[in-house]
CSV table of C-alpha atoms in Angstrom, one decimal:
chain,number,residue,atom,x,y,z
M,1,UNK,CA,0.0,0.0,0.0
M,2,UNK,CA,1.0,3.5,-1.0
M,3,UNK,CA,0.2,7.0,0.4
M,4,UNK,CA,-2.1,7.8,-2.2
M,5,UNK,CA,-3.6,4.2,-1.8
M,6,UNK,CA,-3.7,3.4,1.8
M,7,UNK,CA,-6.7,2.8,3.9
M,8,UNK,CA,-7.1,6.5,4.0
M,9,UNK,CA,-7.9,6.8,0.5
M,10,UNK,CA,-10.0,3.3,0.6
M,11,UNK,CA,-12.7,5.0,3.0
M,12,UNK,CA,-12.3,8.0,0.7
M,13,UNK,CA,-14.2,6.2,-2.3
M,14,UNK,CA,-16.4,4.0,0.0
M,15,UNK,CA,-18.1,7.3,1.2
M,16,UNK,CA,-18.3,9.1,-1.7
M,17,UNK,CA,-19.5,6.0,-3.6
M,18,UNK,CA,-22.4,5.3,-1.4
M,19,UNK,CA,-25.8,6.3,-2.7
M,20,UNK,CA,-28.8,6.8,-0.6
M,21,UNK,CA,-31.5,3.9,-0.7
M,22,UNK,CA,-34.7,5.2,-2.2
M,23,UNK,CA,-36.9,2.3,-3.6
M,24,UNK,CA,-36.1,-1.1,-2.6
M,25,UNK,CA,-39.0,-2.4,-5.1
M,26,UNK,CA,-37.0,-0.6,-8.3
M,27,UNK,CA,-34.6,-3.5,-9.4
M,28,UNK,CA,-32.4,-3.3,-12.4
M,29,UNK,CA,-32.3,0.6,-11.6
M,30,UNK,CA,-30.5,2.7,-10.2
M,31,UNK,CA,-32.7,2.7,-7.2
M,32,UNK,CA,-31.7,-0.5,-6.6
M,33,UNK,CA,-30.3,-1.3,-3.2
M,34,UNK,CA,-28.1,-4.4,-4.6
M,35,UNK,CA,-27.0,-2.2,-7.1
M,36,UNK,CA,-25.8,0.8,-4.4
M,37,UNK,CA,-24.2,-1.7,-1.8
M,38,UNK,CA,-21.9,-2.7,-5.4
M,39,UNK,CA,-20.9,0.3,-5.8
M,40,UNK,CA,-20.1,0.7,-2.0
M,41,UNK,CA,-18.8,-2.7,-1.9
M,42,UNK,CA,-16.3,-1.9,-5.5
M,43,UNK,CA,-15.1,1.5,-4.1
M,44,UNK,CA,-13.9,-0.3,-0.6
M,45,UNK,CA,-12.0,-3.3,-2.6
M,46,UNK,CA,-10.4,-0.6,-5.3
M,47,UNK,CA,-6.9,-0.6,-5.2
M,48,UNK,CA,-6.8,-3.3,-3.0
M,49,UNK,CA,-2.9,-4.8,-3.4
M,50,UNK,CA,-2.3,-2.2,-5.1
M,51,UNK,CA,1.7,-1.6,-6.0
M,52,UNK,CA,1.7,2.3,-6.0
M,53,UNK,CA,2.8,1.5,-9.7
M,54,UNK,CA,0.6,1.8,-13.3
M,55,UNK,CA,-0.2,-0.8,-15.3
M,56,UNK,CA,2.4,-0.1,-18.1
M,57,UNK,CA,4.6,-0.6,-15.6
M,58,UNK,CA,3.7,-3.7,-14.0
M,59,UNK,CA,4.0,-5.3,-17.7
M,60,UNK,CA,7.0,-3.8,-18.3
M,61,UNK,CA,8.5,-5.4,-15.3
M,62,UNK,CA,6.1,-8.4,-15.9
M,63,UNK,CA,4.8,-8.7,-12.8
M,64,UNK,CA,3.1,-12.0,-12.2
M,65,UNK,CA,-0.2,-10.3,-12.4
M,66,UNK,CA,0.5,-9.3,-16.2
M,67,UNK,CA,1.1,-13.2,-16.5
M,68,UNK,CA,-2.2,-14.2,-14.5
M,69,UNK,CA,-4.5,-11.1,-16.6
M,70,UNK,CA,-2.7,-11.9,-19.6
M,71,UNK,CA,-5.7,-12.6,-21.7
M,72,UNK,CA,-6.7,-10.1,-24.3
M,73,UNK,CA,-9.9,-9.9,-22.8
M,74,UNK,CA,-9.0,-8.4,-20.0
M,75,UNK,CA,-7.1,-5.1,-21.6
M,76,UNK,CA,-4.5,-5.0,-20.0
M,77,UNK,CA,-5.8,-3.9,-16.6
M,78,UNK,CA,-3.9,-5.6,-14.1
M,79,UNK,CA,-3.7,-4.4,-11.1
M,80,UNK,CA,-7.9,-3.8,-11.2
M,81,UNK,CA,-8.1,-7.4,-12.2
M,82,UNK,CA,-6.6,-8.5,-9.2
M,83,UNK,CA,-8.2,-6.2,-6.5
M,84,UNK,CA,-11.5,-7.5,-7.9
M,85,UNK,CA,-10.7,-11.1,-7.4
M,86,UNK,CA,-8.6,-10.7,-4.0
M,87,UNK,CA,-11.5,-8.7,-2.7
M,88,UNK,CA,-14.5,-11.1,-4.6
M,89,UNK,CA,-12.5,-14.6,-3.4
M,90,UNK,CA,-12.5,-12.7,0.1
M,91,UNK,CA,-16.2,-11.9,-0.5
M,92,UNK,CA,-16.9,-15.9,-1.3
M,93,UNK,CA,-15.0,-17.3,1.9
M,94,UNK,CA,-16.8,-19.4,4.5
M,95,UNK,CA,-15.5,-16.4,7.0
M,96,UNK,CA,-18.4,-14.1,4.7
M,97,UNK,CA,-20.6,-17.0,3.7
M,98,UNK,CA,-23.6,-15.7,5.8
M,99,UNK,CA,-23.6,-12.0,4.2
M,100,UNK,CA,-23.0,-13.7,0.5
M,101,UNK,CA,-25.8,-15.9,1.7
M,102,UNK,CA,-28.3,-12.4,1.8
M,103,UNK,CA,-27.2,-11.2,-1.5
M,104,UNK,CA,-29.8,-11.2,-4.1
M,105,UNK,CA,-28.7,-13.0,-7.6
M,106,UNK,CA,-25.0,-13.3,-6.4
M,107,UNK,CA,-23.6,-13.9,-10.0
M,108,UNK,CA,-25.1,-10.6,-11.1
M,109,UNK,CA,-23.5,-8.7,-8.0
M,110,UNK,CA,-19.8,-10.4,-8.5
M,111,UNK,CA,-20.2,-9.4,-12.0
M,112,UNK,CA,-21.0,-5.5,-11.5
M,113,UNK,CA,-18.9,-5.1,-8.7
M,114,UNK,CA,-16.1,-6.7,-11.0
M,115,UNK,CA,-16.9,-4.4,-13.8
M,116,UNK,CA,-17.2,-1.2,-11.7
M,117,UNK,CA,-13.7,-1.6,-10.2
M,118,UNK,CA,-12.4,-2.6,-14.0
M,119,UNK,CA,-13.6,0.7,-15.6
M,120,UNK,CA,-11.8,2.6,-13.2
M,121,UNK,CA,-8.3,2.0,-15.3
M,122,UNK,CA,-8.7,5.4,-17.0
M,123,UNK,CA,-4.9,4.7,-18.2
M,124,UNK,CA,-6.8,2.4,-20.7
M,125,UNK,CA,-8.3,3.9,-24.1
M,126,UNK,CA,-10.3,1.2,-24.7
M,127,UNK,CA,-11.9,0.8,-21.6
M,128,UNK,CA,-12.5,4.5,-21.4
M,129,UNK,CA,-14.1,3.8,-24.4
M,130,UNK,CA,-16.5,1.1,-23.6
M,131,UNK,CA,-17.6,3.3,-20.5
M,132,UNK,CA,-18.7,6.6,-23.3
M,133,UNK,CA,-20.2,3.9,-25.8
M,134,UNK,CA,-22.4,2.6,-22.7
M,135,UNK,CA,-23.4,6.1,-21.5
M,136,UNK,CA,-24.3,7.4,-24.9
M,137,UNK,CA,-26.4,4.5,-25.7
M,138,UNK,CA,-28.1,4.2,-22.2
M,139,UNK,CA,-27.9,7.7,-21.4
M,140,UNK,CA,-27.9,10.1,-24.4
M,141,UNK,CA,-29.5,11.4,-27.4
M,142,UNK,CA,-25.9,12.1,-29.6
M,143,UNK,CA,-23.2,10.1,-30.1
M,144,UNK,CA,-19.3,10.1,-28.5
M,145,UNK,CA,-16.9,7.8,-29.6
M,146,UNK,CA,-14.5,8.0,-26.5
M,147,UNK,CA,-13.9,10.3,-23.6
M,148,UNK,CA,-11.4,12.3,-25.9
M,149,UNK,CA,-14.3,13.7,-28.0
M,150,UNK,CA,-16.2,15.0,-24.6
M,151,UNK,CA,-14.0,17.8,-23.3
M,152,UNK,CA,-16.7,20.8,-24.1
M,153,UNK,CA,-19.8,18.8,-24.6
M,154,UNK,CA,-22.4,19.4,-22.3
M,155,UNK,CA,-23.8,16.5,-21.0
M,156,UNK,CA,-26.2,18.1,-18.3
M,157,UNK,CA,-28.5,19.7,-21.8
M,158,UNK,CA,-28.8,16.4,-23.4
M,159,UNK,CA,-30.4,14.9,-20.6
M,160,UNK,CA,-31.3,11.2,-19.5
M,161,UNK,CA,-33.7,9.3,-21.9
M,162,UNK,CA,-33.8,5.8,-20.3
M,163,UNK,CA,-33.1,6.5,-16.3
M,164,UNK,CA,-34.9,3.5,-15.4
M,165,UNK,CA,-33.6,1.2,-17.3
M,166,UNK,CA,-31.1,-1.2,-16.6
M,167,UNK,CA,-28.6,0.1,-19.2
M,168,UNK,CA,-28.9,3.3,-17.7
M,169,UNK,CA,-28.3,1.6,-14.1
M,170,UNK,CA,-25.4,0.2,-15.4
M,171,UNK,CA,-23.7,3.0,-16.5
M,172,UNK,CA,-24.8,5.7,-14.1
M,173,UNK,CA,-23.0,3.1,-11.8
M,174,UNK,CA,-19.9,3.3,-13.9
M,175,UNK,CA,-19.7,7.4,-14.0
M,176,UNK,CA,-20.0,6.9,-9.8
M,177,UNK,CA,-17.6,4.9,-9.8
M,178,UNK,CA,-15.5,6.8,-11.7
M,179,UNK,CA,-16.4,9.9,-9.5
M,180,UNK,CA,-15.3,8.3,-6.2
M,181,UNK,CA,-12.5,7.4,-8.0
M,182,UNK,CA,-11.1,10.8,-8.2
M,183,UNK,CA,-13.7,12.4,-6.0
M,184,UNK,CA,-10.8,14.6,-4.3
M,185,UNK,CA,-10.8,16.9,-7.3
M,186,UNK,CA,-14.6,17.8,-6.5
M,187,UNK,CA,-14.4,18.2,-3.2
M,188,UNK,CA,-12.7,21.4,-1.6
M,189,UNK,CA,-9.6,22.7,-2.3
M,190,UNK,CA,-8.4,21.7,0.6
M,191,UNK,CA,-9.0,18.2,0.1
M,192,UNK,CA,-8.2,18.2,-3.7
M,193,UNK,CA,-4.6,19.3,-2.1
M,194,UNK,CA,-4.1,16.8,0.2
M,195,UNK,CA,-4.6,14.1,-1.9
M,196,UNK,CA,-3.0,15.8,-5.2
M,197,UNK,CA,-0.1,15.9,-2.5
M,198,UNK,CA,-0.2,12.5,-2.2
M,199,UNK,CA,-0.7,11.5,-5.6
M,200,UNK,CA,2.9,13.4,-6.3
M,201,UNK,CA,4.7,11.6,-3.6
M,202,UNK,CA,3.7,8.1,-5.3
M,203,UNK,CA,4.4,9.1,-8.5
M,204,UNK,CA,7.9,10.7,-7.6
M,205,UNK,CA,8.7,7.8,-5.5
M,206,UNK,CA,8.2,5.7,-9.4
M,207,UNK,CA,10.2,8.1,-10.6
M,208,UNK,CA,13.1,8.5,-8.3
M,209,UNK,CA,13.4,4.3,-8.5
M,210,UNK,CA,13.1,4.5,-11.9
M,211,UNK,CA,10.2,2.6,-12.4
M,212,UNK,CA,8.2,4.2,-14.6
M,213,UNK,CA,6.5,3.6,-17.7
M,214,UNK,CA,8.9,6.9,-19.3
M,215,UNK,CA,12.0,5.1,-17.9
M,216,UNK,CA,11.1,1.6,-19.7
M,217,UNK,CA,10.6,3.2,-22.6
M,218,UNK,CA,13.8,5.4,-22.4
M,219,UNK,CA,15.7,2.5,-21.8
M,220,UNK,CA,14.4,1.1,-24.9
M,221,UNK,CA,15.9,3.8,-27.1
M,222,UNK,CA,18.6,4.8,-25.1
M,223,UNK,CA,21.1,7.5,-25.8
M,224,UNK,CA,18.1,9.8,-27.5
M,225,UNK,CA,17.8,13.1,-25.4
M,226,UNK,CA,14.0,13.5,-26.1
M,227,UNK,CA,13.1,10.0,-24.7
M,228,UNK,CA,15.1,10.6,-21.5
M,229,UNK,CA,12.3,10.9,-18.8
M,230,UNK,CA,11.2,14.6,-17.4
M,231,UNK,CA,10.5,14.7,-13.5
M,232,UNK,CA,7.2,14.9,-12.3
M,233,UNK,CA,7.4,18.8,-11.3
M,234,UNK,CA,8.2,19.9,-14.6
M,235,UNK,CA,4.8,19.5,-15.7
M,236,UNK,CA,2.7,19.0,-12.9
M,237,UNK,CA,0.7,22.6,-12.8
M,238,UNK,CA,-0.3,21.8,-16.5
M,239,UNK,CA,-0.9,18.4,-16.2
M,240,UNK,CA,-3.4,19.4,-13.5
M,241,UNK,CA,-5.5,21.9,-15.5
M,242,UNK,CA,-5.8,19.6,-18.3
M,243,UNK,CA,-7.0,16.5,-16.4
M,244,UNK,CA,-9.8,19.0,-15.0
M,245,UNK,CA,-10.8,19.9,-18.6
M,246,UNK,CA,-10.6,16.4,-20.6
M,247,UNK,CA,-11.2,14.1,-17.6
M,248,UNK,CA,-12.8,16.0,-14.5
M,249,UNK,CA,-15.5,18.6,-15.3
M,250,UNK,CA,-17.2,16.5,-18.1
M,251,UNK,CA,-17.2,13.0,-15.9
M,252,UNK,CA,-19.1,16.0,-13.1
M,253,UNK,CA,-21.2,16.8,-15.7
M,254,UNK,CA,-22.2,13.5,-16.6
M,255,UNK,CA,-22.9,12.5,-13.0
M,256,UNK,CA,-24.5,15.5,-12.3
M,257,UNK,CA,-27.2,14.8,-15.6
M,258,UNK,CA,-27.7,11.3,-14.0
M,259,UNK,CA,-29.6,12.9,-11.1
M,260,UNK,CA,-28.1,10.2,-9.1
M,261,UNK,CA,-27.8,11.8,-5.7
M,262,UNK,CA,-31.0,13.9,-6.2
M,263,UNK,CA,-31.2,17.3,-7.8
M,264,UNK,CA,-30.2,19.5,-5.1
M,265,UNK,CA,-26.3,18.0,-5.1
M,266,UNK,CA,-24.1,18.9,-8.3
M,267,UNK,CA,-20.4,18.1,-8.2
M,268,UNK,CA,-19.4,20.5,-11.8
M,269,UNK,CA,-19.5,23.4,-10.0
M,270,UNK,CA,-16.9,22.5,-7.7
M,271,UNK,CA,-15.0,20.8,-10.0
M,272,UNK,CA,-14.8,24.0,-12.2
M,273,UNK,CA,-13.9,26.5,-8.7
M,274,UNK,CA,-11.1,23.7,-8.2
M,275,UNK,CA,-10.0,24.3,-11.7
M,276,UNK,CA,-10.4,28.1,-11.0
M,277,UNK,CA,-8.5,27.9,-7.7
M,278,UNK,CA,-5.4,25.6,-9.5
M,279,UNK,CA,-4.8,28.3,-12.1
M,280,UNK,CA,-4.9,30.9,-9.5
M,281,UNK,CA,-2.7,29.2,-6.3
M,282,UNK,CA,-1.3,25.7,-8.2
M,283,UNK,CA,2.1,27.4,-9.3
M,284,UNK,CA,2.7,28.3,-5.7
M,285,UNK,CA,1.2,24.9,-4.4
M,286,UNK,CA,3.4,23.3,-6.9
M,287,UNK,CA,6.7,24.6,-5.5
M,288,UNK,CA,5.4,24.1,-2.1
M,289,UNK,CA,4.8,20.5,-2.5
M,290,UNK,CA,8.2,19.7,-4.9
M,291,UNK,CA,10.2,21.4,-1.6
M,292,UNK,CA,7.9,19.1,0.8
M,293,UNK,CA,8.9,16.3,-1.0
M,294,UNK,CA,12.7,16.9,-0.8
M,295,UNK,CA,12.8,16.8,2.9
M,296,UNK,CA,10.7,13.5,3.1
M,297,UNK,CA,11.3,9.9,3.4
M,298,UNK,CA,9.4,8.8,0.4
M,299,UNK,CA,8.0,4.8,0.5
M,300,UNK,CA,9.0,3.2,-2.3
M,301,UNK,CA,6.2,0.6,-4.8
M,302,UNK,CA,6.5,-2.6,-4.0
């Protein structure tokens, strides 16, 4: 476990991926209380085992995951593969067999909580891609090909055609997921830094091992100058802003068109006063952190 995947972090996602139970008649929705303790359930086991290293990595290295998720099918997402089934197997024990025992239609709930914790490897185009093609079909009235196509489009004045049905359950699920994922970056700036913070610490720690996915690759055409990889700091301010504009503000948007946690609770405006307050303090913060960092004893991936 790493700083910016500890048990900290873990409680992180399980609150902010909990929904309220409305209608316990409304299955195959997204009223549906199976469907909400999933998502609780996914959020707690993400990033279970997790190295504090990417997935390019872990196959550069080939980790005996990469061996075990090998198959095609399974796109490369390693390390999501395996908190699924460490945290599933756990689920399936005899020391949980009374709670499995409650679940309605276990198969059903293994599967979604295995496929919520899956579409949370971002890093992957195509499974960013099979999340958009499942919320335009279930969700919208115009098309999207991928998540790079939806950086200005405005979800919330589409609107949701099919809420109640269980495509649109489906998905909505996903885009929570996704949310609690990275929920620090709609939260306040306060706790956006904090965990930015950490996010920087794991990702220098990578880098000062060299054992990230630039340092694989630079050792595959070593001796060029432009493949030689650039510390995190150089581009972290940047990097920041343009995560809120491709990746942040129109996943808020999304969620927030879903209605999921009622009408009264929208998470694009803070996501765009986060964006606001990163272009305005994030230079400062930057330097703040990257001085931090140099006085600490960072923990090294596993």
């Amino acid at each position: 476990s790493n700083s910016s995947s500890d048990t900290d972090h873990t409680v992180k996602r399980r609150n902010s991926g909990s929904l309220r139970l409305v209608d316990t008649e409304m299955a195959d929705t997204i009223y549906d209380p199976w469907l909400h303790f999933a998502i609780s359930f996914a959020a707690l086991l993400h990033d279970v085992d997790h190295r504090g290293l990417p997935n390019a990595t872990l196959m550069a290295e080939h980790d005996p995951v990469t061996e075990k998720y090998g198959d095609p099918k399974c796109l490369s997402s390693y390390a999501e593969w395996n908190s699924a089934d460490i945290g599933l197997n756990l689920l399936l024990s005899e020391q949980f067999s009374e709670l499995y025992s409650l679940i309605s239609n276990q198969s059903k709930f293994c599967n979604t909580v295995r496929n919520l914790i899956l579409c949370t490897d971002i890093a992957s185009k195509p499974r960013r891609d099979i999340c958009m093609r499942r919320w335009d079909k279930a969700c919208t009235q115009s098309g999207r090909s991928s998540l790079d196509t939806a950086v200005t489009d405005s979800t919330t004045k589409q609107g949701i055609t099919k809420l109640f049905s269980q495509e649109a359950a489906q998905t909505i699920s996903e885009q929570i997921m996704l949310a609690a994922d990275v929920s620090h970056t709609m939260q306040h700036f306060e706790v956006f830094m904090r965990w930015n913070g950490s996010l920087y610490h794991e990702i220098l720690a990578a880098f000062e091992c060299g054992r990230t996915e630039a340092h694989y690759k630079a050792r595959l055409v070593g001796g060029v100058d432009n493949a030689k990889p650039v510390h995190p700091k150089e581009n972290w301010f940047a990097s920041q802003i343009g995560f809120y504009d491709f990746y942040i503000i129109p996943l808020a948007e999304r969620l927030d068109s879903s209605c999921a946690f009622g009408e009264s609770i929208k998470f694009a405006p803070l996501a765009v006063s986060n964006k606001k307050m990163w272009i305005e303090k994030g230079n400062e913060y930057t330097e703040a952190m990257v001085s931090e960092a140099l006085r600490m004893e960072l923990k090294m991936p596993t």
